[in-house]
Tab-separated table of C-alpha atoms in Angstrom:
chain	number	residue	atom	x	y	z
A	1	MET	CA	-0.034	-0.045	0.035
A	2	TYR	CA	1.193	3.403	-0.908
A	3	ALA	CA	0.071	7.003	-1.383
A	4	ILE	CA	1.057	10.080	-3.404
A	5	ILE	CA	0.905	13.129	-1.304
A	6	LYS	CA	1.613	16.781	-2.110
A	7	THR	CA	3.267	19.176	0.428
A	8	GLY	CA	5.419	22.183	-0.189
A	9	GLY	CA	4.757	22.288	-3.825
A	10	LYS	CA	6.209	18.848	-4.369
A	11	GLN	CA	4.808	15.413	-4.740
A	12	TYR	CA	6.092	12.415	-2.970
A	13	THR	CA	5.355	8.599	-3.205
A	14	VAL	CA	5.172	7.260	0.530
A	15	ALA	CA	4.530	3.893	2.110
A	16	VAL	CA	4.045	2.916	5.815
A	17	GLY	CA	7.571	3.002	7.599
A	18	ASP	CA	9.296	5.283	4.763
A	19	LYS	CA	11.307	8.238	6.130
A	20	VAL	CA	11.057	11.466	3.694
A	21	LYS	CA	12.445	14.804	3.802
A	22	VAL	CA	9.917	17.437	2.958
A	23	GLU	CA	9.875	21.227	2.917
A	24	THR	CA	9.534	22.746	6.491
A	25	LEU	CA	6.140	21.987	8.128
A	26	PRO	CA	5.054	23.395	11.445
A	27	GLY	CA	5.329	20.855	14.352
A	28	GLU	CA	7.517	19.850	17.193
A	29	VAL	CA	10.012	17.032	16.946
A	30	GLY	CA	8.118	13.743	18.119
A	31	SER	CA	4.746	15.121	17.404
A	32	GLN	CA	2.324	13.575	14.883
A	33	ILE	CA	0.939	15.524	11.933
A	34	LYS	CA	-1.787	14.741	9.427
A	35	LEU	CA	-1.220	15.251	5.642
A	36	GLU	CA	-4.570	15.677	3.945
A	37	THR	CA	-3.549	16.432	0.330
A	38	VAL	CA	-3.560	12.874	-0.894
A	39	LEU	CA	-3.536	12.792	-4.795
A	40	ALA	CA	-3.574	8.936	-5.185
A	41	VAL	CA	-3.790	5.805	-3.046
A	42	LYS	CA	-2.765	2.127	-4.011
A	43	THR	CA	-4.319	-0.642	-2.031
A	44	ASP	CA	-4.878	-4.327	-2.565
A	45	ALA	CA	-8.182	-3.431	-4.085
A	46	GLY	CA	-6.676	-1.044	-6.762
A	47	LEU	CA	-5.613	2.427	-7.413
A	48	THR	CA	-7.779	5.428	-6.283
A	49	LEU	CA	-7.141	8.530	-7.998
A	50	GLY	CA	-8.232	11.858	-6.811
A	51	ASN	CA	-9.881	14.776	-8.614
A	52	PRO	CA	-7.634	16.570	-7.446
A	53	THR	CA	-7.490	14.840	-4.170
A	54	VAL	CA	-8.806	11.619	-2.798
A	55	PRO	CA	-11.862	12.526	-0.485
A	56	GLY	CA	-11.480	11.371	3.066
A	57	ALA	CA	-7.884	10.159	2.682
A	58	PHE	CA	-4.972	11.227	4.841
A	59	VAL	CA	-1.501	10.207	5.864
A	60	THR	CA	-0.257	10.335	9.462
A	61	ALA	CA	3.415	11.044	10.019
A	62	THR	CA	5.713	11.563	12.943
A	63	VAL	CA	8.231	14.536	12.888
A	64	LEU	CA	11.789	12.939	13.341
A	65	SER	CA	13.919	15.890	12.888
A	66	GLU	CA	14.408	19.409	11.301
A	67	GLY	CA	17.492	20.463	9.633
A	68	ARG	CA	19.165	21.989	6.455
A	69	HIS	CA	20.234	20.405	3.303
A	70	ASP	CA	23.692	20.623	1.796
A	71	LYS	CA	24.705	23.946	0.394
A	72	VAL	CA	23.930	24.547	-3.245
A	73	ARG	CA	26.729	26.659	-4.861
A	74	ILE	CA	25.637	29.260	-7.425
A	75	PHE	CA	28.266	30.724	-9.620
A	76	LYS	CA	27.624	33.168	-12.536
A	77	PHE	CA	30.516	34.208	-14.927
A	78	ARG	CA	30.332	36.584	-17.842
A	79	ARG	CA	33.160	35.708	-20.196
A	80	ARG	CA	35.598	38.317	-21.385
A	81	LYS	CA	34.020	40.827	-19.032
A	82	HIS	CA	35.736	39.673	-15.821
A	83	SER	CA	32.400	39.647	-14.029
A	84	MET	CA	31.733	36.929	-11.480
A	85	LYS	CA	29.052	36.599	-8.825
A	86	SER	CA	28.963	33.748	-6.204
A	87	GLY	CA	26.251	32.735	-3.807
A	88	GLY	CA	24.800	29.729	-2.112
A	89	HIS	CA	21.555	28.356	-0.638
A	90	ARG	CA	20.654	25.818	1.914
A	91	GLN	CA	17.068	24.800	2.164
A	92	ASN	CA	15.399	23.816	5.459
A	93	TYR	CA	13.567	20.464	5.859
A	94	THR	CA	11.407	18.390	8.046
A	95	GLU	CA	12.148	14.740	8.145
A	96	LEU	CA	8.872	12.534	8.547
A	97	LYS	CA	8.399	8.986	9.304
A	98	ILE	CA	5.057	7.642	7.786
A	99	ASP	CA	2.878	5.808	10.357
A	100	GLU	CA	-0.367	5.267	8.683
A	101	ILE	CA	-2.186	5.652	5.319
A	102	SER	CA	-5.934	5.897	5.673
A	103	ALA	CA	-8.169	6.073	2.589
């Protein structure tokens, strides 16, 4: 059994027991959160697609940790002009452990 959820503008395929890093969500470490934007659910009976979401479906997850991804280096260079620009970015994340998929 798995589900396709949408959070933070991205879509994730999750199953019970999976650990996934998503965009920062409100919630304390160790608390449970409920993700209600479920786009599809695959069970033994078959695949249920939402239009755009599956009504009554939700995914329960536990917040394991919060952190920051590795730095992404950004370097812009204009040839023959000796113009260089450097920067970087580190995105925050929330790590979730999927506990239950309810459809």
